[in-house]
Amino acid sequence: MPKKFIVVTGGVLSGIGKGIVAASISRLLIDCGIDVNVLKIDPYLNMDAGTMNPNQHGEVFVTDDGYEADLDLGHYERFTGKNMSRKNNLTAGQVYYSVITKERKGEYLGSTVQVVPHVTEEIKERIRSMEGELLVIEIGGTVGDIEGEVFLEAVRELSLELGQSNFLFIHTTFVPYLRTTNEFKTKPTQQSVQLLRRIGIHPNMIVVRTESPIDPASLDKLSLFAGVPRNMVINLYDTNNVYEIPEVLKEYDVHQKIARFLNMELSGKLNWSYPKVFKPIKIALVGKYLGTDDAYKSIIESIFLCGAEKPRVIDSELLEESSDPEEFLRGFDGIIIPGGFGKRGIEGKIKAITYAREKNIPILGICLGMQLMVIEYFRNVVGFEKANSTEFDPDTPYPVIDIMEEQKKVLNLGGTMRLGSQDMRILPNTKLWNMYGEISEEKERHRHRYEVNYDDFKDYFFLPSVNSENPESKLIVSAMSDFVEAIELKNHPFFVGVQFHPEYKSKVGRPHPVFTALVKAIEEKLK
Ligand code: GLN
């Protein structure tokens, strides 16, 4: 059981970067020698994020152990450099499921099962079972949300049980700036602190998010009204680069302030390097979730961590309708086709692939993107016009992508895909082999139901072995497990498709080699 706890709550608005604050604090403390673990609490009733629409909730992040998590776990992995697992995320769905299962088994025999104490005890037990010396708990949503209250109550109770001096509550809020009157408005933050106090939690630190630097008088005011010492009120204003945040927090001495409060010894210092200048290359990410970049978060961050400008999301449905893909893709130096599900926008993505293949534009296809590269190749190079995935056309005469055998029996949609990390063989004399530094085995993370139908179409693929020359015209299989993991073309600057998700493994300072290679191929082409 952890000895010390930092609880990060959010106020006023969602989406103000609470996850980044929690991840940055975790990294700062890890580098100061503390054994930090994290727990993201999501108050929704889903068991995990696997069935949620990325437009509403951002991407689904997949951990090594095959858990479909909230995108915040991605921030945690990238910032802390540590791999997360299903233990690092707790949803209300999991909590209630467990309580109800226990009730049916008779574990509460005789009692009326209630939110307090049974549900709160379930939450506390999960928190107690975490490893690490210090646990950073981020509570999703905004204080005042009905769903979040039981979690706040549970951490409040736990802080009484384990000693309040072992708990540091950080409230992250947003202070808007009113242009008309030329002032920052602290009232929403004051009120959100009041909401927190009403539940019995008194914040020990306030992280004040603003769009531009706030005036000291507003911070004085917040300190007074919130009852938080002035040195524990910290202003984090917008930066173009979120990877600056650990450094900013360090400049504010946040690690020292935390250590003093929690009575911990620090050793070592922030060892953090991230790209600060960006190669001006333009990458189009042809996708269908357009509301927010969060839907493709890990891909976008992976490119950014390679020191290149973030990709721009292009609407695959508009591309599908257009007779001239060039209209959308002109001016881009590279293309990424991300993962996805369902038929919408598929033909637009295929058009982008044809364009990239014919015009020698570097292109990376991930999961669905790779499957579409295979389909495009069979349609336009092999000449099977109706080639498709059975996901989109169950009756296609050329099912080059087909549902996995074991998936045919699956009835439930939640948590039943091929998920998580598994070994693959990287085949020699391929571009992929070079990208990975000529190693022949690596674990990668997966999330799919369909795969290349290699058995029925093997004549059209080329499986390299150590001494053979790659044929010019075949689709080269560059990695295999019990299915095709990656494909590429020889006579193209970069035509690479991967069934796995490299984006989930990028860390700050260590972007996944597939992205580094894409950026390099683009740069070389531009020379
Ligand atoms: N829909 C495809 C499948 O299930 C691709 C999934 C994905 O891109 N993550 O195989």
PDB file of N, CA, C and O and ligand atoms in Angstrom, residues 338-342 366-368 371 391 417 447-451 499 501, ligand 1:
ATOM      1  N   PRO A 338      -4.896   6.353 -39.880  1.00  0.00           N
ATOM      2  CA  PRO A 338      -4.951   5.795 -38.534  1.00  0.00           C
ATOM      3  C   PRO A 338      -5.880   4.582 -38.438  1.00  0.00           C
ATOM      4  O   PRO A 338      -6.516   4.210 -39.424  1.00  0.00           O
ATOM      5  N   GLY A 339      -5.997   4.034 -37.246  1.00  0.00           N
ATOM      6  CA  GLY A 339      -6.930   2.945 -36.989  1.00  0.00           C
ATOM      7  C   GLY A 339      -8.367   3.450 -36.993  1.00  0.00           C
ATOM      8  O   GLY A 339      -8.620   4.651 -36.976  1.00  0.00           O
ATOM      9  N   GLY A 340      -9.293   2.531 -37.029  1.00  0.00           N
ATOM     10  CA  GLY A 340     -10.695   2.923 -36.999  1.00  0.00           C
ATOM     11  C   GLY A 340     -11.601   1.717 -37.185  1.00  0.00           C
ATOM     12  O   GLY A 340     -11.141   0.608 -37.434  1.00  0.00           O
ATOM     13  N   PHE A 341     -12.877   1.974 -37.051  1.00  0.00           N
ATOM     14  CA  PHE A 341     -13.865   0.905 -37.150  1.00  0.00           C
ATOM     15  C   PHE A 341     -15.018   1.362 -38.022  1.00  0.00           C
ATOM     16  O   PHE A 341     -15.405   2.524 -37.979  1.00  0.00           O
ATOM     17  N   GLY A 342     -15.579   0.445 -38.793  1.00  0.00           N
ATOM     18  CA  GLY A 342     -16.770   0.768 -39.574  1.00  0.00           C
ATOM     19  C   GLY A 342     -16.444   1.405 -40.906  1.00  0.00           C
ATOM     20  O   GLY A 342     -15.327   1.828 -41.172  1.00  0.00           O
ATOM     21  N   ILE A 366      -1.861   2.544 -40.057  1.00  0.00           N
ATOM     22  CA  ILE A 366      -1.855   1.884 -38.749  1.00  0.00           C
ATOM     23  C   ILE A 366      -3.156   1.109 -38.578  1.00  0.00           C
ATOM     24  O   ILE A 366      -4.244   1.686 -38.706  1.00  0.00           O
ATOM     25  N   CYS A 367      -3.045  -0.173 -38.305  1.00  0.00           N
ATOM     26  CA  CYS A 367      -4.198  -1.034 -38.048  1.00  0.00           C
ATOM     27  C   CYS A 367      -5.187  -0.974 -39.212  1.00  0.00           C
ATOM     28  O   CYS A 367      -4.888  -1.469 -40.289  1.00  0.00           O
ATOM     29  N   LEU A 368      -6.334  -0.321 -39.040  1.00  0.00           N
ATOM     30  CA  LEU A 368      -7.242  -0.179 -40.168  1.00  0.00           C
ATOM     31  C   LEU A 368      -6.503   0.417 -41.368  1.00  0.00           C
ATOM     32  O   LEU A 368      -6.722   0.016 -42.509  1.00  0.00           O
ATOM     33  N   GLN A 371      -4.742  -2.239 -43.143  1.00  0.00           N
ATOM     34  CA  GLN A 371      -5.683  -3.120 -43.841  1.00  0.00           C
ATOM     35  C   GLN A 371      -6.137  -2.471 -45.148  1.00  0.00           C
ATOM     36  O   GLN A 371      -6.261  -3.125 -46.184  1.00  0.00           O
ATOM     37  N   GLU A 391     -15.267  -6.686 -43.100  1.00  0.00           N
ATOM     38  CA  GLU A 391     -15.866  -5.703 -42.186  1.00  0.00           C
ATOM     39  C   GLU A 391     -16.765  -4.740 -42.972  1.00  0.00           C
ATOM     40  O   GLU A 391     -17.778  -4.276 -42.464  1.00  0.00           O
ATOM     41  N   MET A 417     -11.769  -7.857 -28.438  1.00  0.00           N
ATOM     42  CA  MET A 417     -10.886  -7.876 -29.611  1.00  0.00           C
ATOM     43  C   MET A 417      -9.569  -8.562 -29.260  1.00  0.00           C
ATOM     44  O   MET A 417      -9.321  -8.903 -28.111  1.00  0.00           O
ATOM     45  N   ARG A 447      -5.098  -4.015 -31.278  1.00  0.00           N
ATOM     46  CA  ARG A 447      -6.516  -3.800 -30.970  1.00  0.00           C
ATOM     47  C   ARG A 447      -7.304  -3.996 -32.258  1.00  0.00           C
ATOM     48  O   ARG A 447      -7.564  -3.046 -32.994  1.00  0.00           O
ATOM     49  N   HIS A 448      -7.629  -5.224 -32.561  1.00  0.00           N
ATOM     50  CA  HIS A 448      -8.356  -5.469 -33.814  1.00  0.00           C
ATOM     51  C   HIS A 448      -9.108  -6.793 -33.807  1.00  0.00           C
ATOM     52  O   HIS A 448      -8.856  -7.661 -32.975  1.00  0.00           O
ATOM     53  N   ARG A 449     -10.044  -6.893 -34.739  1.00  0.00           N
ATOM     54  CA  ARG A 449     -10.834  -8.114 -34.937  1.00  0.00           C
ATOM     55  C   ARG A 449     -10.545  -8.749 -36.292  1.00  0.00           C
ATOM     56  O   ARG A 449     -10.806  -9.903 -36.507  1.00  0.00           O
ATOM     57  N   TYR A 450     -10.039  -7.938 -37.214  1.00  0.00           N
ATOM     58  CA  TYR A 450      -9.806  -8.409 -38.580  1.00  0.00           C
ATOM     59  C   TYR A 450      -8.298  -8.495 -38.817  1.00  0.00           C
ATOM     60  O   TYR A 450      -7.506  -7.879 -38.101  1.00  0.00           O
ATOM     61  N   GLU A 451      -7.939  -9.270 -39.845  1.00  0.00           N
ATOM     62  CA  GLU A 451      -6.515  -9.418 -40.151  1.00  0.00           C
ATOM     63  C   GLU A 451      -6.349  -9.735 -41.633  1.00  0.00           C
ATOM     64  O   GLU A 451      -7.331 -10.046 -42.319  1.00  0.00           O
ATOM     65  N   GLN A 499      -0.084  -3.610 -38.563  1.00  0.00           N
ATOM     66  CA  GLN A 499      -1.334  -4.052 -37.951  1.00  0.00           C
ATOM     67  C   GLN A 499      -1.387  -3.645 -36.475  1.00  0.00           C
ATOM     68  O   GLN A 499      -2.442  -3.433 -35.905  1.00  0.00           O
ATOM     69  N   HIS A 501      -0.181  -1.113 -33.096  1.00  0.00           N
ATOM     70  CA  HIS A 501      -0.281   0.329 -32.845  1.00  0.00           C
ATOM     71  C   HIS A 501       1.021   0.865 -32.252  1.00  0.00           C
ATOM     72  O   HIS A 501       1.181   0.874 -31.028  1.00  0.00           O
TER      73      HIS A 501
HETATM   74  N1  GLN B   1     -11.642  -2.328 -37.731  1.00  0.00           N
HETATM   75  C1  GLN B   1     -10.406  -3.006 -37.885  1.00  0.00           C
HETATM   76  C2  GLN B   1     -10.364  -4.308 -37.117  1.00  0.00           C
HETATM   77  O1  GLN B   1     -11.154  -4.529 -36.240  1.00  0.00           O
HETATM   78  C3  GLN B   1      -9.246  -2.129 -37.481  1.00  0.00           C
HETATM   79  C4  GLN B   1      -9.202  -1.844 -36.017  1.00  0.00           C
HETATM   80  C5  GLN B   1      -8.288  -0.707 -35.673  1.00  0.00           C
HETATM   81  O2  GLN B   1      -7.894   0.077 -36.530  1.00  0.00           O
HETATM   82  N2  GLN B   1      -7.941  -0.550 -34.406  1.00  0.00           N
HETATM   83  O3  GLN B   1      -9.529  -5.132 -37.370  1.00  0.00           O
END
